Short mmCIF file of C-alpha atoms and ligand atoms in Angstrom, two decimals:
data_model
loop_
_atom_site.label_atom_id
_atom_site.label_comp_id
_atom_site.label_asym_id
_atom_site.label_seq_id
_atom_site.Cartn_x
_atom_site.Cartn_y
_atom_site.Cartn_z
CA MET A 1 -4.73 -19.40 -37.04
CA PRO A 2 -4.47 -15.74 -38.69
CA GLY A 3 -6.26 -12.71 -36.43
CA ILE A 4 -6.58 -9.25 -37.57
CA TYR A 5 -6.36 -6.15 -34.22
CA ILE A 6 -8.21 -3.37 -34.71
CA HIS A 7 -7.26 -0.88 -32.54
CA ILE A 8 -9.54 2.39 -30.97
CA PRO A 9 -7.47 4.41 -29.51
CA PHE A 10 -9.85 6.50 -27.41
CA CYS A 11 -9.74 5.96 -23.44
CA THR A 12 -12.28 8.67 -21.45
CA ARG A 13 -8.99 9.26 -19.14
CA LYS A 14 -5.50 7.49 -19.08
CA CYS A 15 -4.71 5.47 -16.40
CA ALA A 16 -1.37 5.72 -14.60
CA TYR A 17 0.39 2.06 -15.38
CA CYS A 18 -0.66 2.50 -19.53
CA ASP A 19 1.54 3.12 -22.28
CA PHE A 20 -0.96 2.27 -24.83
CA TYR A 21 -1.29 5.20 -27.32
CA SER A 22 -4.82 6.24 -26.36
CA LEU A 23 -6.61 9.92 -26.43
CA PRO A 24 -9.87 11.25 -24.85
CA ALA A 25 -12.55 11.30 -27.43
CA SER A 26 -15.19 12.44 -28.72
CA PRO A 27 -18.59 11.50 -30.36
CA HIS A 28 -17.49 13.42 -33.14
CA LEU A 29 -14.10 11.83 -33.13
CA LEU A 30 -15.84 8.33 -32.39
CA GLN A 31 -17.71 8.58 -35.30
CA ARG A 32 -15.19 10.60 -37.83
CA TYR A 33 -12.63 7.55 -37.18
CA THR A 34 -14.83 4.46 -37.45
CA GLN A 35 -15.80 6.12 -40.90
CA ALA A 36 -11.64 6.34 -41.52
CA LEU A 37 -11.64 2.58 -40.16
CA VAL A 38 -14.01 1.68 -42.28
CA ALA A 39 -12.37 3.39 -45.55
CA ASP A 40 -8.77 1.96 -44.15
CA ILE A 41 -9.99 -1.73 -44.20
CA ARG A 42 -12.24 -1.32 -47.51
CA ARG A 43 -8.95 -0.15 -49.70
CA ARG A 44 -7.10 -3.38 -48.38
CA PRO A 45 -7.51 -5.24 -51.28
CA HIS A 46 -9.28 -9.00 -51.09
CA GLY A 47 -6.88 -11.62 -50.11
CA SER A 48 -4.42 -9.68 -49.39
CA PHE A 49 -4.30 -11.51 -46.48
CA PRO A 50 -4.86 -15.39 -45.41
CA ALA A 51 -8.25 -16.58 -43.91
CA ALA A 52 -8.74 -14.92 -40.49
CA ALA A 53 -9.66 -17.43 -37.88
CA SER A 54 -10.19 -13.98 -35.25
CA VAL A 55 -11.09 -10.76 -35.24
CA TYR A 56 -10.47 -8.65 -32.33
CA LEU A 57 -11.36 -4.47 -31.02
CA GLY A 58 -8.87 -3.90 -28.48
CA GLY A 59 -7.47 -0.14 -27.21
CA GLY A 60 -7.71 1.69 -25.95
CA THR A 61 -11.82 1.62 -24.70
CA PRO A 62 -13.65 0.14 -27.84
CA SER A 63 -16.90 0.38 -26.00
CA LEU A 64 -17.04 3.85 -26.05
CA LEU A 65 -18.52 3.24 -29.81
CA SER A 66 -21.25 2.37 -30.40
CA PRO A 67 -22.73 -1.37 -31.79
CA ALA A 68 -23.57 0.26 -35.13
CA GLN A 69 -20.07 1.76 -34.83
CA VAL A 70 -18.33 -1.44 -34.23
CA GLY A 71 -21.58 -3.16 -36.78
CA ALA A 72 -20.12 -1.12 -39.37
CA ILE A 73 -16.13 -1.70 -38.38
CA LEU A 74 -16.78 -5.74 -38.35
CA ASP A 75 -18.85 -5.37 -42.05
CA ALA A 76 -15.96 -3.17 -43.56
CA VAL A 77 -13.69 -6.82 -42.16
CA ALA A 78 -16.06 -8.93 -43.41
CA ALA A 79 -16.00 -7.32 -47.54
CA SER A 80 -12.64 -7.00 -47.26
CA HIS A 81 -10.73 -10.16 -45.64
CA ASP A 82 -11.64 -14.14 -46.37
CA LEU A 83 -13.08 -15.07 -42.31
CA LEU A 84 -13.04 -18.70 -41.77
CA PRO A 85 -15.81 -20.25 -39.76
CA GLY A 86 -17.06 -19.58 -36.85
CA VAL A 87 -14.32 -16.44 -36.23
CA GLU A 88 -14.56 -15.30 -33.31
CA VAL A 89 -14.59 -11.37 -32.62
CA SER A 90 -13.64 -10.36 -29.89
CA VAL A 91 -14.05 -6.59 -27.80
CA GLU A 92 -12.13 -5.54 -24.92
CA VAL A 93 -15.51 -3.93 -22.39
CA ASN A 94 -14.57 -1.54 -19.41
CA PRO A 95 -16.90 -1.91 -17.03
CA ALA A 96 -19.84 0.84 -16.86
CA PRO A 97 -23.23 1.72 -16.99
CA LEU A 98 -23.40 -0.26 -20.66
CA ARG A 99 -26.56 2.03 -22.64
CA ALA A 100 -30.10 0.80 -23.42
CA GLY A 101 -29.01 -2.06 -25.98
CA PHE A 102 -25.77 -2.40 -26.52
CA ALA A 103 -24.97 -5.52 -24.90
CA ARG A 104 -27.27 -6.88 -27.30
CA GLY A 105 -25.98 -4.63 -30.17
CA LEU A 106 -22.53 -6.35 -30.31
CA ALA A 107 -23.73 -9.55 -30.14
CA ALA A 108 -26.26 -8.58 -33.86
CA ALA A 109 -22.76 -7.15 -35.21
CA GLY A 110 -21.70 -9.98 -34.89
CA VAL A 111 -19.11 -9.81 -31.48
CA THR A 112 -19.28 -13.96 -29.79
CA ARG A 113 -16.63 -12.56 -27.19
CA VAL A 114 -16.20 -9.86 -24.61
CA SER A 115 -13.23 -9.29 -22.72
CA LEU A 116 -14.22 -7.17 -19.52
CA GLY A 117 -11.17 -5.22 -18.18
CA VAL A 118 -12.47 -5.68 -14.18
CA GLN A 119 -8.92 -5.28 -12.79
CA THR A 120 -9.49 -5.93 -9.58
CA PHE A 121 -13.16 -5.49 -8.06
CA GLN A 122 -11.74 -3.40 -4.83
CA PRO A 123 -11.64 0.90 -4.91
CA ALA A 124 -9.00 1.21 -2.69
CA LEU A 125 -6.27 -0.81 -5.52
CA LEU A 126 -8.37 0.60 -8.66
CA ARG A 127 -8.17 4.34 -7.10
CA GLY A 128 -3.72 2.26 -7.09
CA LEU A 129 -4.40 2.13 -10.14
CA GLY A 130 -5.17 5.04 -11.52
CA ARG A 131 -8.88 3.75 -12.94
CA ARG A 132 -12.34 5.08 -12.16
CA GLN A 133 -14.21 2.55 -12.84
CA ARG A 134 -17.02 1.42 -10.24
CA PRO A 135 -16.89 -2.72 -9.73
CA GLU A 136 -20.70 -2.87 -9.20
CA ASP A 137 -20.98 -2.27 -12.52
CA VAL A 138 -19.41 -4.92 -13.40
CA ALA A 139 -22.14 -7.57 -12.43
CA PRO A 140 -25.03 -5.92 -14.74
CA ALA A 141 -22.68 -6.16 -17.28
CA VAL A 142 -22.14 -9.84 -17.61
CA HIS A 143 -25.84 -10.07 -16.90
CA GLN A 144 -26.68 -7.80 -19.83
CA PHE A 145 -23.94 -9.65 -22.19
CA ARG A 146 -25.54 -12.83 -20.67
CA ARG A 147 -28.82 -12.33 -22.12
CA ALA A 148 -26.93 -10.59 -24.90
CA GLY A 149 -26.24 -14.46 -25.91
CA ILE A 150 -22.99 -13.85 -25.64
CA SER A 151 -21.57 -16.99 -24.57
CA SER A 152 -17.75 -16.61 -23.97
CA LEU A 153 -17.49 -14.12 -21.29
CA GLY A 154 -13.61 -12.80 -20.03
CA VAL A 155 -12.95 -10.93 -16.36
CA ASP A 156 -9.49 -8.89 -17.17
CA LEU A 157 -7.75 -9.20 -13.51
CA VAL A 158 -3.92 -7.80 -12.40
CA LEU A 159 -1.88 -8.93 -10.10
CA GLY A 160 0.76 -7.03 -8.21
CA GLY A 161 -0.66 -3.57 -8.46
CA PRO A 162 -0.06 -0.88 -5.96
CA GLY A 163 -1.18 -2.11 -2.39
CA MET A 164 -2.74 -5.55 -4.06
CA THR A 165 -1.86 -8.88 -1.07
CA THR A 166 -2.58 -12.60 -1.38
CA ALA A 167 -5.31 -12.13 0.29
CA SER A 168 -6.79 -9.28 -2.03
CA VAL A 169 -6.25 -11.57 -5.17
CA ALA A 170 -7.98 -14.54 -3.33
CA GLU A 171 -10.92 -12.09 -3.18
CA ASP A 172 -10.54 -10.93 -6.30
CA LEU A 173 -10.59 -14.71 -7.64
CA ARG A 174 -13.91 -15.56 -5.33
CA ARG A 175 -15.68 -12.16 -7.22
CA THR A 176 -14.15 -13.51 -10.79
CA LEU A 177 -15.70 -16.49 -10.31
CA GLU A 178 -19.18 -15.39 -9.10
CA MET A 179 -19.64 -13.78 -12.89
CA ALA A 180 -18.82 -17.33 -13.57
CA PRO A 181 -16.72 -16.43 -16.75
CA GLU A 182 -15.51 -18.97 -19.37
CA HIS A 183 -11.87 -16.91 -19.40
CA VAL A 184 -9.79 -15.21 -16.41
CA SER A 185 -6.72 -13.53 -17.60
CA ALA A 186 -4.05 -12.40 -14.79
CA TYR A 187 -1.81 -10.37 -15.97
CA LEU A 188 1.26 -9.05 -13.23
CA LEU A 189 1.28 -5.51 -13.12
CA ALA A 190 4.26 -4.44 -15.87
CA LEU A 191 5.28 -0.99 -15.04
CA GLU A 192 6.12 0.21 -18.10
CA PRO A 193 8.50 3.57 -17.86
CA GLY A 194 7.32 7.14 -18.97
CA THR A 195 3.97 5.85 -16.93
CA PRO A 196 2.46 8.28 -13.38
CA LEU A 197 3.13 4.53 -11.47
CA ALA A 198 6.68 4.15 -12.49
CA ARG A 199 6.87 7.90 -11.83
CA ALA A 200 5.68 7.41 -8.30
CA VAL A 201 7.17 4.33 -7.92
CA ALA A 202 10.37 6.15 -8.78
CA ALA A 203 10.09 8.83 -6.41
CA GLY A 204 8.71 6.66 -3.38
CA ARG A 205 5.63 7.79 -3.53
CA VAL A 206 4.41 4.11 -4.00
CA ASP A 207 5.44 1.11 -3.28
CA LEU A 208 4.48 -1.93 -5.10
CA PRO A 209 4.43 -5.52 -4.17
CA GLY A 210 7.94 -7.82 -4.31
CA GLU A 211 8.81 -10.87 -6.25
CA ASP A 212 8.06 -12.68 -3.28
CA GLU A 213 4.37 -11.76 -2.78
CA GLU A 214 3.89 -11.23 -7.09
CA ALA A 215 4.90 -15.20 -7.06
CA SER A 216 2.25 -15.72 -4.28
CA GLN A 217 -0.42 -13.84 -5.96
CA TYR A 218 0.68 -15.31 -9.00
CA GLU A 219 -0.18 -18.58 -6.89
CA THR A 220 -2.95 -18.02 -5.87
CA ALA A 221 -4.02 -17.56 -8.87
CA ARG A 222 -3.15 -20.60 -10.38
CA GLU A 223 -4.47 -22.78 -7.51
CA VAL A 224 -7.73 -21.18 -7.28
CA LEU A 225 -8.60 -20.99 -11.47
CA THR A 226 -7.31 -24.92 -11.87
CA SER A 227 -9.22 -26.53 -9.03
CA VAL A 228 -12.33 -24.38 -10.43
CA GLY A 229 -11.55 -26.75 -13.49
CA TYR A 230 -9.69 -23.31 -15.37
CA ARG A 231 -7.32 -24.64 -18.30
CA HIS A 232 -3.62 -22.80 -17.28
CA TYR A 233 -3.42 -22.91 -20.95
CA GLU A 234 -1.24 -19.74 -21.33
CA LEU A 235 1.47 -17.89 -18.12
CA SER A 236 -1.43 -15.60 -17.29
CA ASN A 237 -4.73 -17.24 -19.42
CA PHE A 238 -7.03 -19.26 -17.26
CA ALA A 239 -10.01 -21.25 -19.80
CA LEU A 240 -13.16 -22.95 -19.14
CA PRO A 241 -12.30 -25.93 -21.92
CA GLY A 242 -12.78 -24.25 -25.65
CA HIS A 243 -12.77 -21.04 -25.27
CA ALA A 244 -9.12 -20.04 -24.96
CA CYS A 245 -8.84 -17.04 -26.85
CA ARG A 246 -8.53 -17.63 -30.25
CA HIS A 247 -6.62 -14.44 -31.29
CA ASN A 248 -4.27 -14.50 -28.61
CA LEU A 249 -3.22 -18.17 -29.35
CA GLY A 250 -2.23 -17.07 -32.81
CA TYR A 251 0.39 -14.01 -31.45
CA TRP A 252 1.26 -17.29 -29.11
CA GLU A 253 1.61 -19.78 -31.76
CA GLY A 254 3.36 -17.35 -33.88
CA GLN A 255 0.84 -16.78 -37.19
CA ASP A 256 0.71 -13.75 -38.55
CA TYR A 257 -1.65 -11.21 -37.90
CA LEU A 258 -3.14 -8.30 -39.51
CA GLY A 259 -3.24 -4.40 -37.68
CA TYR A 260 -5.68 -1.63 -38.23
CA GLY A 261 -5.17 1.67 -36.27
CA PRO A 262 -2.84 4.04 -35.52
CA GLY A 263 -0.40 2.50 -33.34
CA ALA A 264 -1.55 -0.69 -35.08
CA VAL A 265 1.18 -3.70 -34.99
CA SER A 266 1.35 -6.50 -38.38
CA LEU A 267 3.13 -9.45 -39.12
CA VAL A 268 3.15 -10.80 -42.08
CA SER A 269 5.43 -13.03 -43.91
CA GLY A 270 8.12 -12.16 -41.78
CA VAL A 271 8.01 -8.22 -41.53
CA ARG A 272 6.62 -6.53 -38.04
CA SER A 273 5.23 -2.68 -39.28
CA MET A 274 3.34 -0.34 -37.34
CA VAL A 275 0.58 2.30 -38.23
CA ARG A 276 2.50 5.36 -36.61
CA ALA A 277 1.00 6.51 -33.34
CA ASP A 278 -0.41 9.67 -34.48
CA LEU A 279 -3.58 9.55 -34.41
CA TYR A 280 -4.55 12.79 -36.93
CA SER A 281 -2.25 11.72 -39.14
CA TYR A 282 -4.57 8.11 -40.32
CA LEU A 283 -7.46 10.31 -39.85
CA ARG A 284 -5.91 12.75 -42.82
CA GLU A 285 -3.93 9.85 -44.76
CA VAL A 286 -7.00 7.79 -45.08
CA GLU A 287 -9.90 10.95 -45.67
CA ALA A 288 -7.36 11.80 -48.18
CA GLY A 289 -7.98 8.11 -49.79
CA ARG A 290 -4.38 7.57 -48.79
CA PRO A 291 -2.24 4.35 -47.08
CA PRO A 292 -1.99 5.44 -43.53
CA GLN A 293 1.77 6.01 -43.17
CA ARG A 294 3.45 2.33 -41.93
CA VAL A 295 6.71 1.97 -40.31
CA VAL A 296 8.39 -1.52 -40.52
CA LEU A 297 9.90 -2.03 -37.21
CA GLU A 298 11.54 -5.60 -38.49
CA THR A 299 11.92 -7.91 -41.26
CA LEU A 300 12.82 -11.43 -39.01
CA GLY A 301 15.50 -13.76 -40.13
CA ALA A 302 15.64 -17.48 -39.41
CA VAL A 303 17.50 -16.99 -36.52
CA ASP A 304 14.92 -14.16 -35.54
CA ARG A 305 11.53 -16.27 -36.23
CA VAL A 306 13.20 -19.03 -34.31
CA ARG A 307 13.75 -16.90 -30.91
CA GLU A 308 10.50 -15.15 -31.30
CA ARG A 309 8.45 -18.77 -31.84
CA LEU A 310 9.95 -19.68 -28.45
CA LEU A 311 10.10 -16.47 -26.68
CA MET A 312 5.61 -16.25 -27.69
CA GLY A 313 5.41 -20.53 -27.62
CA LEU A 314 7.15 -20.81 -24.13
CA ARG A 315 4.23 -19.16 -23.13
CA LEU A 316 1.80 -21.21 -23.07
CA THR A 317 1.84 -24.20 -20.74
CA GLU A 318 1.58 -27.03 -24.24
CA GLY A 319 5.08 -24.89 -24.79
CA VAL A 320 6.53 -25.70 -28.39
CA CYS A 321 7.25 -28.66 -30.75
CA ALA A 322 10.94 -28.28 -31.86
CA ALA A 323 10.78 -30.80 -34.34
CA GLN A 324 8.15 -28.59 -36.04
CA LEU A 325 10.61 -24.81 -35.66
CA GLU A 326 13.16 -27.20 -37.05
CA ALA A 327 11.36 -28.35 -40.46
CA GLU A 328 10.02 -25.30 -40.47
CA PHE A 329 13.28 -23.23 -39.86
CA GLY A 330 16.58 -25.44 -39.94
CA PRO A 331 18.21 -26.89 -37.82
CA GLU A 332 21.34 -24.11 -38.06
CA ALA A 333 18.71 -21.44 -37.25
CA THR A 334 16.54 -23.57 -34.28
CA ARG A 335 19.43 -26.12 -32.33
CA PRO A 336 21.60 -22.77 -31.48
CA LEU A 337 18.40 -21.64 -29.80
CA LEU A 338 17.82 -24.38 -27.97
CA ALA A 339 21.67 -25.29 -26.91
CA VAL A 340 20.76 -21.79 -25.17
CA LEU A 341 17.76 -23.18 -23.18
CA GLN A 342 19.76 -26.01 -21.57
CA PRO A 343 20.75 -24.49 -18.18
CA ALA A 344 17.30 -23.68 -17.61
CA ALA A 345 16.27 -27.28 -18.71
CA ALA A 346 19.20 -28.66 -15.80
CA ALA A 347 17.76 -25.98 -13.96
CA GLY A 348 14.28 -27.36 -13.82
CA LEU A 349 12.45 -24.59 -15.75
CA LEU A 350 12.39 -26.09 -18.42
CA GLU A 351 10.94 -30.03 -19.76
CA TYR A 352 10.46 -32.12 -22.91
CA ALA A 353 7.88 -33.99 -23.70
CA GLY A 354 8.39 -36.04 -26.89
CA ASN A 355 9.63 -33.21 -29.04
CA ARG A 356 7.76 -29.96 -26.76
CA VAL A 357 9.35 -27.94 -24.67
CA ARG A 358 7.71 -25.82 -21.84
CA LEU A 359 7.95 -24.47 -18.81
CA THR A 360 7.74 -26.51 -15.68
CA GLY A 361 5.14 -25.38 -13.05
CA ARG A 362 8.35 -23.54 -11.52
CA GLY A 363 9.81 -22.33 -14.63
CA GLN A 364 6.70 -20.12 -15.31
CA LEU A 365 7.17 -18.45 -11.89
CA LEU A 366 10.69 -18.03 -13.33
CA ALA A 367 9.29 -17.53 -17.26
CA ASN A 368 11.61 -13.91 -17.38
CA GLU A 369 14.86 -15.70 -16.10
CA VAL A 370 14.08 -18.27 -19.28
CA PHE A 371 13.35 -15.42 -21.73
CA ARG A 372 16.21 -13.22 -20.76
CA ALA A 373 18.28 -16.05 -21.63
CA LEU A 374 17.27 -16.58 -25.10
CA VAL A 375 17.37 -12.51 -26.17
CA GLY A 376 20.88 -11.87 -24.13
S1 SF4 B 401 -5.54 0.84 -19.29
FE1 SF4 B 401 -6.99 0.44 -20.61
S2 SF4 B 401 -8.74 1.83 -19.73
FE2 SF4 B 401 -6.63 2.65 -18.63
S3 SF4 B 401 -5.72 4.18 -20.14
FE3 SF4 B 401 -4.72 1.95 -20.80
S4 SF4 B 401 -6.13 1.30 -22.35
FE4 SF4 B 401 -7.23 3.12 -21.34
#
């Protein structure tokens, strides 16, 4: 179901591996940005986007906003968009000592789900990622969100980071399960070109775990989490029943999404566009009463849309319904791409269950090989 994404482009400090658009924040800038976002969202004509099942505040570091600022943004969303009953409202939070009343304030503002960017509980490994947070701040934050009534809490972990081992991942999982989150993300670190970490690796100053070690870390996460009742519903995501992230499911299922804020991407009716990733341009345009500059990245034809649906949908454990793709986009657009996947099926990386095509357990480990066939 469609979702609304709101980008909060501020971080206190840039992490070594991150290429997201974000800048240092000041209280004045946070307030100015909130006002601009509210004006931008409120300007959008009501009904121009289907009723949304989710609203997601990501970043950047949305937890730099006050609950009142989050509330003002969510009020603007509710005033300008149809939201489905029981809408999921997620906020990414970086572990830090929470300000008094912060968790209760978010819950009162309508937040239903919190995603905690823990990455690892081990200080030396956090330093390797260029993150300044303190592991000992995680448990009190979890406690405060629970007391505030947040009943869907996610912990985000990184695998394959500098110095990480299968044993360190097992320890992070043990510490994670102590928090009893409803959702766990365990992402293999992607080395983004141009980041300090990518430069350090290229210069030989930092080593990353090799492919076999990465696979072992991933398998450890899969085994530990599924053995205690989490459903492995997407390559890197695990949830207790009823707690899959509805917003991210929308991306993987090929639903439309609407993005607000500099650098935010939208996909509406096959057109992918992005708000120019420049905070001050965004503020200038919106404060002058104009829509922010938006660049059309691509217009997807039927074949592109099938490719995208396969690339995203094969990340899901349940895979993609080939019959539905054919019904939506026609056999001419669908069958050639399904044919491209045949060698992966013959190699045991993909399997069919009725009309659904999905990765096997081994295919999940080698998913990039399957995806390369689709884009090659
Ligand atoms: S990883 Fe998160 S906290 Fe770190 S710089 Fe990127 S957006 Fe900011």
